[in-house]
Amino acid sequence: MVNIQWYPGHMAKAKRQVQEKLKQVDAVFEIVDARVPLSSRNPMLDEVTKQKPRLIILNKADLAEPNKTKQWIKYYQQQGYAAVAIDAQHHANLPQIAKQARILLADKIAKQQAKGIKQPTVKAMCIGIPNVGKSTVLNRLMHKNIAITGNKPGVTKNQQWLKTKDGLALLDTPGILWPKFEDPEVGLKLSLTGAISDAVYHEDDVALFLLTFAHQFYPTALNKFYHLTDEDFNQSMGDLLLQMTKHAGMKDDYDRFARKMILDYRKGLLGKITLDLVPQQVDDDNE
Ligand code: G4P
């Protein structure tokens, strides 16, 4: 069993603060990692904020498989959410956030306009587990680097409204909001994307998970980058990892190669690999 310190005190505090601030907003912007659009959601936050209209922002879309991202958006729309894919790092698709938020809140905006408010501000709370790129998204929307609420334990700054040029007023969420997961595969995915500390899982377990997953769902990606042939996969994944370690000139330093492989994935060098499988009903709709 993996030993993870969840800081339950901070979690409870964060939950309370989110509940208090929720009264002040029209919507919740939930930022997820497009490579793990489901695993990077925090079920506690989901529960606490469920009465508010929600825009799910699939960030880091540059690293995810575009067709899978489309299917995930469709899936979330079918669940009654608004959803949009962006790449905050490279400024891609950011105007869609305000646009989709206005569509999501069309009724409320129409009522405000009927009362004479020409351009009603959309007030939203931004939530997201560490490393999904929440700070980057907020910085991009503000067109400057702002002091973002810390993800580190105990770092909770006073909440401030962040007003964007396109009529959004955003509240960042405080504290650490790690996802709590029962499924170890979710943990491995979050480790691979860098959402949870590298100390939680052994790097060889994470690398073996990646090897197995990629071989099954994205076989050509690994073959090309690591010069593998289909025959190389006719051995155990552990033996293959050793073979790859040797080929990389790292002798038997299995852990070092595993770390390199994880970084290769995080940098997108293995291609665009989405780790969360899209639920079946969306696949069926596309047939
Ligand atoms: P957080 O507030 O949710 O914890 O995340 P933060 O914005 O700090 O972003 C975490 C990492 O993800 C950063 O990289 C950031 O540059 C990267 N990132 C954010 N958005 C995107 C995106 O849309 N695409 C890609 N490819 N990366 C993104 P880092 O390596 O931790 O730091 P650095 O690269 O800024 O040095």
Short mmCIF file of N, CA and C in Angstrom, two decimals, residues 75-187:
data_model
loop_
_atom_site.label_atom_id
_atom_site.label_comp_id
_atom_site.label_asym_id
_atom_site.label_seq_id
_atom_site.Cartn_x
_atom_site.Cartn_y
_atom_site.Cartn_z
N TYR A 75 -18.08 13.91 -23.70
CA TYR A 75 -18.51 13.15 -22.53
C TYR A 75 -18.98 14.12 -21.43
N TYR A 76 -18.16 15.14 -21.15
CA TYR A 76 -18.52 16.06 -20.07
C TYR A 76 -19.76 16.88 -20.45
N GLN A 77 -19.87 17.22 -21.73
CA GLN A 77 -21.09 17.94 -22.15
C GLN A 77 -22.32 17.07 -21.93
N GLN A 78 -22.16 15.77 -22.22
CA GLN A 78 -23.29 14.85 -21.99
C GLN A 78 -23.64 14.75 -20.50
N GLN A 79 -22.65 15.01 -19.64
CA GLN A 79 -22.90 14.99 -18.20
C GLN A 79 -23.51 16.30 -17.70
N GLY A 80 -23.72 17.25 -18.61
CA GLY A 80 -24.35 18.51 -18.24
C GLY A 80 -23.37 19.62 -17.91
N TYR A 81 -22.10 19.41 -18.18
CA TYR A 81 -21.11 20.47 -17.93
C TYR A 81 -20.79 21.18 -19.24
N ALA A 82 -20.23 22.37 -19.13
CA ALA A 82 -19.56 22.97 -20.29
C ALA A 82 -18.12 22.48 -20.22
N ALA A 83 -17.48 22.35 -21.37
CA ALA A 83 -16.09 21.86 -21.36
C ALA A 83 -15.33 22.48 -22.51
N VAL A 84 -14.07 22.76 -22.26
CA VAL A 84 -13.23 23.37 -23.28
C VAL A 84 -11.80 22.88 -23.11
N ALA A 85 -11.11 22.73 -24.25
CA ALA A 85 -9.69 22.30 -24.17
C ALA A 85 -8.80 23.50 -24.47
N ILE A 86 -7.78 23.69 -23.65
CA ILE A 86 -6.85 24.80 -23.88
C ILE A 86 -5.40 24.32 -23.67
N ASP A 87 -4.48 25.16 -24.10
CA ASP A 87 -3.06 24.94 -23.82
C ASP A 87 -2.57 26.27 -23.27
N ALA A 88 -2.63 26.38 -21.95
CA ALA A 88 -2.30 27.68 -21.32
C ALA A 88 -0.85 28.05 -21.56
N GLN A 89 0.02 27.04 -21.57
CA GLN A 89 1.45 27.31 -21.75
C GLN A 89 1.71 28.09 -23.04
N HIS A 90 1.03 27.67 -24.12
CA HIS A 90 1.26 28.31 -25.41
C HIS A 90 0.11 29.23 -25.82
N HIS A 91 -0.67 29.67 -24.85
CA HIS A 91 -1.75 30.66 -25.06
C HIS A 91 -2.82 30.16 -26.04
N ALA A 92 -3.05 28.89 -26.16
CA ALA A 92 -4.01 28.40 -27.16
C ALA A 92 -5.41 28.25 -26.58
N ASN A 93 -6.36 28.86 -27.29
CA ASN A 93 -7.80 28.68 -27.02
C ASN A 93 -8.31 29.39 -25.76
N LEU A 94 -7.50 30.26 -25.18
CA LEU A 94 -7.91 30.90 -23.92
C LEU A 94 -9.21 31.71 -24.00
N PRO A 95 -9.48 32.43 -25.13
CA PRO A 95 -10.74 33.21 -25.19
C PRO A 95 -11.98 32.32 -25.06
N GLN A 96 -11.82 31.04 -25.36
CA GLN A 96 -12.95 30.10 -25.25
C GLN A 96 -13.47 29.99 -23.82
N ILE A 97 -12.62 30.29 -22.85
CA ILE A 97 -13.06 30.15 -21.45
C ILE A 97 -14.20 31.12 -21.16
N ALA A 98 -13.98 32.41 -21.48
CA ALA A 98 -15.04 33.41 -21.22
C ALA A 98 -16.25 33.13 -22.12
N LYS A 99 -15.97 32.72 -23.36
CA LYS A 99 -17.07 32.47 -24.30
C LYS A 99 -17.97 31.33 -23.80
N GLN A 100 -17.34 30.23 -23.43
CA GLN A 100 -18.12 29.07 -22.95
C GLN A 100 -18.82 29.38 -21.63
N ALA A 101 -18.17 30.18 -20.79
CA ALA A 101 -18.79 30.54 -19.50
C ALA A 101 -20.06 31.35 -19.75
N ARG A 102 -20.00 32.24 -20.75
CA ARG A 102 -21.19 33.06 -21.05
C ARG A 102 -22.32 32.20 -21.63
N ILE A 103 -21.97 31.19 -22.39
CA ILE A 103 -22.99 30.27 -22.92
C ILE A 103 -23.61 29.48 -21.74
N LEU A 104 -22.73 29.04 -20.86
CA LEU A 104 -23.18 28.25 -19.69
C LEU A 104 -24.15 29.06 -18.82
N LEU A 105 -23.88 30.36 -18.70
CA LEU A 105 -24.67 31.20 -17.80
C LEU A 105 -25.63 32.11 -18.58
N ALA A 106 -26.00 31.68 -19.78
CA ALA A 106 -26.80 32.54 -20.68
C ALA A 106 -28.08 33.05 -20.01
N ASP A 107 -28.79 32.20 -19.27
CA ASP A 107 -30.05 32.61 -18.65
C ASP A 107 -29.83 33.72 -17.62
N LYS A 108 -28.84 33.48 -16.78
CA LYS A 108 -28.54 34.45 -15.73
C LYS A 108 -28.09 35.79 -16.34
N ILE A 109 -27.26 35.69 -17.37
CA ILE A 109 -26.76 36.91 -18.03
C ILE A 109 -27.93 37.67 -18.68
N ALA A 110 -28.84 36.92 -19.30
CA ALA A 110 -30.01 37.56 -19.95
C ALA A 110 -30.84 38.31 -18.91
N LYS A 111 -31.01 37.72 -17.73
CA LYS A 111 -31.79 38.38 -16.65
C LYS A 111 -31.10 39.66 -16.21
N GLN A 112 -29.77 39.58 -16.07
CA GLN A 112 -29.03 40.77 -15.64
C GLN A 112 -29.11 41.87 -16.70
N GLN A 113 -29.05 41.44 -17.96
CA GLN A 113 -29.13 42.43 -19.05
C GLN A 113 -30.51 43.08 -19.09
N ALA A 114 -31.55 42.27 -18.78
CA ALA A 114 -32.92 42.81 -18.74
C ALA A 114 -33.04 43.88 -17.65
N LYS A 115 -32.19 43.77 -16.63
CA LYS A 115 -32.20 44.78 -15.55
C LYS A 115 -31.33 45.98 -15.89
N GLY A 116 -30.74 45.96 -17.07
CA GLY A 116 -29.97 47.13 -17.52
C GLY A 116 -28.45 46.98 -17.41
N ILE A 117 -27.98 45.82 -16.94
CA ILE A 117 -26.52 45.63 -16.86
C ILE A 117 -26.04 45.16 -18.23
N LYS A 118 -25.30 46.02 -18.93
CA LYS A 118 -24.95 45.72 -20.32
C LYS A 118 -24.01 44.53 -20.45
N GLN A 119 -22.93 44.54 -19.72
CA GLN A 119 -21.91 43.47 -19.80
C GLN A 119 -21.72 42.84 -18.42
N PRO A 120 -22.64 41.97 -18.00
CA PRO A 120 -22.50 41.42 -16.65
C PRO A 120 -21.18 40.65 -16.49
N THR A 121 -20.57 40.83 -15.34
CA THR A 121 -19.33 40.10 -15.04
C THR A 121 -19.69 38.68 -14.67
N VAL A 122 -18.90 37.73 -15.15
CA VAL A 122 -19.09 36.32 -14.76
C VAL A 122 -18.13 36.04 -13.61
N LYS A 123 -18.72 35.69 -12.46
CA LYS A 123 -17.89 35.40 -11.29
C LYS A 123 -17.71 33.89 -11.17
N ALA A 124 -16.46 33.48 -11.11
CA ALA A 124 -16.21 32.03 -11.06
C ALA A 124 -15.12 31.69 -10.07
N MET A 125 -15.25 30.53 -9.49
CA MET A 125 -14.21 30.00 -8.61
C MET A 125 -13.39 28.98 -9.39
N CYS A 126 -12.08 29.10 -9.32
CA CYS A 126 -11.22 28.16 -10.04
C CYS A 126 -10.73 27.09 -9.09
N ILE A 127 -10.98 25.85 -9.47
CA ILE A 127 -10.50 24.74 -8.64
C ILE A 127 -9.64 23.82 -9.50
N GLY A 128 -8.80 23.07 -8.85
CA GLY A 128 -7.95 22.12 -9.59
C GLY A 128 -6.89 21.56 -8.68
N ILE A 129 -6.55 20.32 -8.89
CA ILE A 129 -5.51 19.69 -8.08
C ILE A 129 -4.15 20.27 -8.49
N PRO A 130 -3.13 20.11 -7.66
CA PRO A 130 -1.81 20.67 -8.02
C PRO A 130 -1.30 20.19 -9.37
N ASN A 131 -0.61 21.10 -10.05
CA ASN A 131 0.11 20.80 -11.29
C ASN A 131 -0.75 20.66 -12.55
N VAL A 132 -2.05 20.89 -12.44
CA VAL A 132 -2.86 20.85 -13.67
C VAL A 132 -2.64 22.12 -14.50
N GLY A 133 -1.97 23.10 -13.89
CA GLY A 133 -1.68 24.35 -14.61
C GLY A 133 -2.61 25.49 -14.22
N LYS A 134 -3.20 25.40 -13.04
CA LYS A 134 -4.15 26.44 -12.60
C LYS A 134 -3.48 27.81 -12.55
N SER A 135 -2.28 27.88 -11.99
CA SER A 135 -1.59 29.19 -11.91
C SER A 135 -1.32 29.73 -13.30
N THR A 136 -0.89 28.86 -14.20
CA THR A 136 -0.59 29.29 -15.57
C THR A 136 -1.86 29.82 -16.24
N VAL A 137 -2.97 29.11 -16.07
CA VAL A 137 -4.23 29.55 -16.67
C VAL A 137 -4.60 30.93 -16.14
N LEU A 138 -4.54 31.10 -14.82
CA LEU A 138 -4.91 32.40 -14.23
C LEU A 138 -3.98 33.51 -14.71
N ASN A 139 -2.70 33.21 -14.76
CA ASN A 139 -1.74 34.21 -15.26
C ASN A 139 -2.04 34.60 -16.70
N ARG A 140 -2.34 33.62 -17.51
CA ARG A 140 -2.63 33.91 -18.92
C ARG A 140 -3.90 34.74 -19.04
N LEU A 141 -4.92 34.39 -18.26
CA LEU A 141 -6.19 35.13 -18.34
C LEU A 141 -6.01 36.57 -17.86
N MET A 142 -5.09 36.77 -16.94
CA MET A 142 -4.83 38.11 -16.39
C MET A 142 -3.81 38.88 -17.23
N HIS A 143 -3.19 38.18 -18.19
CA HIS A 143 -2.12 38.78 -19.01
C HIS A 143 -0.95 39.29 -18.18
N LYS A 144 -0.73 38.70 -17.02
CA LYS A 144 0.45 39.08 -16.23
C LYS A 144 0.68 38.00 -15.18
N ASN A 145 1.84 38.06 -14.56
CA ASN A 145 2.12 37.11 -13.49
C ASN A 145 1.58 37.66 -12.18
N ILE A 146 0.68 36.92 -11.61
CA ILE A 146 0.07 37.37 -10.36
C ILE A 146 0.43 36.40 -9.26
N ALA A 147 0.27 36.83 -8.05
CA ALA A 147 0.54 35.93 -6.91
C ALA A 147 -0.61 34.94 -6.81
N ILE A 148 -0.26 33.69 -7.03
CA ILE A 148 -1.31 32.67 -7.04
C ILE A 148 -1.30 31.96 -5.69
N THR A 149 -2.47 31.57 -5.27
CA THR A 149 -2.61 30.83 -4.02
C THR A 149 -1.70 29.60 -4.05
N GLY A 150 -0.96 29.40 -3.01
CA GLY A 150 0.01 28.30 -3.00
C GLY A 150 -0.62 26.94 -2.92
N ASN A 151 0.06 25.99 -3.48
CA ASN A 151 -0.38 24.59 -3.37
C ASN A 151 0.31 23.90 -2.20
N LYS A 152 1.25 24.59 -1.59
CA LYS A 152 2.01 23.94 -0.52
C LYS A 152 1.20 23.95 0.77
N PRO A 153 1.43 22.91 1.60
CA PRO A 153 0.68 22.84 2.84
C PRO A 153 0.80 24.14 3.64
N GLY A 154 -0.32 24.62 4.09
CA GLY A 154 -0.30 25.77 4.99
C GLY A 154 -0.22 27.11 4.28
N VAL A 155 0.03 27.11 2.97
CA VAL A 155 0.14 28.39 2.25
C VAL A 155 -1.24 28.77 1.73
N THR A 156 -1.91 29.60 2.48
CA THR A 156 -3.22 30.06 2.00
C THR A 156 -3.24 31.58 2.10
N LYS A 157 -3.22 32.20 0.94
CA LYS A 157 -3.22 33.66 0.93
C LYS A 157 -4.66 34.16 0.97
N ASN A 158 -4.80 35.43 1.30
CA ASN A 158 -6.15 36.01 1.30
C ASN A 158 -6.74 35.92 -0.10
N GLN A 159 -8.02 35.62 -0.15
CA GLN A 159 -8.62 35.50 -1.47
C GLN A 159 -8.85 36.87 -2.07
N GLN A 160 -8.60 36.96 -3.37
CA GLN A 160 -8.78 38.22 -4.07
C GLN A 160 -9.50 37.93 -5.38
N TRP A 161 -10.28 38.89 -5.84
CA TRP A 161 -10.92 38.74 -7.14
C TRP A 161 -9.91 39.08 -8.22
N LEU A 162 -9.79 38.21 -9.20
CA LEU A 162 -8.90 38.46 -10.33
C LEU A 162 -9.79 38.83 -11.51
N LYS A 163 -9.73 40.09 -11.93
CA LYS A 163 -10.64 40.56 -12.99
C LYS A 163 -9.93 40.55 -14.33
N THR A 164 -10.53 39.86 -15.29
CA THR A 164 -9.89 39.76 -16.61
C THR A 164 -10.51 40.78 -17.57
N LYS A 165 -9.80 41.00 -18.68
CA LYS A 165 -10.30 42.00 -19.64
C LYS A 165 -11.57 41.53 -20.33
N ASP A 166 -11.78 40.20 -20.38
CA ASP A 166 -13.00 39.74 -21.06
C ASP A 166 -14.16 39.46 -20.11
N GLY A 167 -14.18 40.19 -19.00
CA GLY A 167 -15.37 40.20 -18.15
C GLY A 167 -15.52 39.05 -17.17
N LEU A 168 -14.41 38.44 -16.80
CA LEU A 168 -14.48 37.40 -15.77
C LEU A 168 -13.94 37.97 -14.46
N ALA A 169 -14.52 37.54 -13.37
CA ALA A 169 -13.95 37.83 -12.06
C ALA A 169 -13.72 36.48 -11.41
N LEU A 170 -12.46 36.17 -11.14
CA LEU A 170 -12.11 34.81 -10.72
C LEU A 170 -11.61 34.77 -9.29
N LEU A 171 -12.00 33.72 -8.60
CA LEU A 171 -11.48 33.47 -7.26
C LEU A 171 -10.63 32.22 -7.33
N ASP A 172 -9.41 32.33 -6.88
CA ASP A 172 -8.57 31.13 -6.80
C ASP A 172 -8.96 30.37 -5.54
N THR A 173 -8.68 29.09 -5.51
CA THR A 173 -8.99 28.33 -4.29
C THR A 173 -7.72 28.13 -3.48
N PRO A 174 -7.84 28.15 -2.20
CA PRO A 174 -6.66 28.09 -1.35
C PRO A 174 -6.27 26.67 -0.98
N GLY A 175 -5.09 26.58 -0.43
CA GLY A 175 -4.68 25.34 0.23
C GLY A 175 -4.31 24.23 -0.73
N ILE A 176 -4.01 23.09 -0.18
CA ILE A 176 -3.66 21.96 -1.03
C ILE A 176 -4.90 21.12 -1.27
N LEU A 177 -5.07 20.74 -2.48
CA LEU A 177 -6.28 20.00 -2.85
C LEU A 177 -5.88 18.75 -3.60
N TRP A 178 -5.08 17.93 -2.94
CA TRP A 178 -4.66 16.69 -3.58
C TRP A 178 -5.86 15.80 -3.85
N PRO A 179 -5.83 15.07 -4.92
CA PRO A 179 -6.92 14.12 -5.15
C PRO A 179 -6.72 12.93 -4.22
N LYS A 180 -7.78 12.43 -3.66
CA LYS A 180 -7.65 11.21 -2.86
C LYS A 180 -8.20 10.08 -3.71
N PHE A 181 -7.40 9.06 -3.92
CA PHE A 181 -7.86 8.02 -4.82
C PHE A 181 -7.75 6.64 -4.16
N GLU A 182 -8.68 5.79 -4.51
CA GLU A 182 -8.63 4.41 -4.01
C GLU A 182 -7.88 3.53 -5.02
N ASP A 183 -8.04 3.85 -6.30
CA ASP A 183 -7.53 3.02 -7.38
C ASP A 183 -6.04 3.31 -7.61
N PRO A 184 -5.16 2.31 -7.40
CA PRO A 184 -3.72 2.58 -7.58
C PRO A 184 -3.37 3.02 -8.99
N GLU A 185 -4.17 2.60 -9.98
CA GLU A 185 -3.88 3.01 -11.35
C GLU A 185 -4.03 4.54 -11.51
N VAL A 186 -5.00 5.08 -10.78
CA VAL A 186 -5.18 6.54 -10.79
C VAL A 186 -3.92 7.19 -10.22
N GLY A 187 -3.41 6.61 -9.13
CA GLY A 187 -2.19 7.14 -8.51
C GLY A 187 -1.01 7.10 -9.46
#
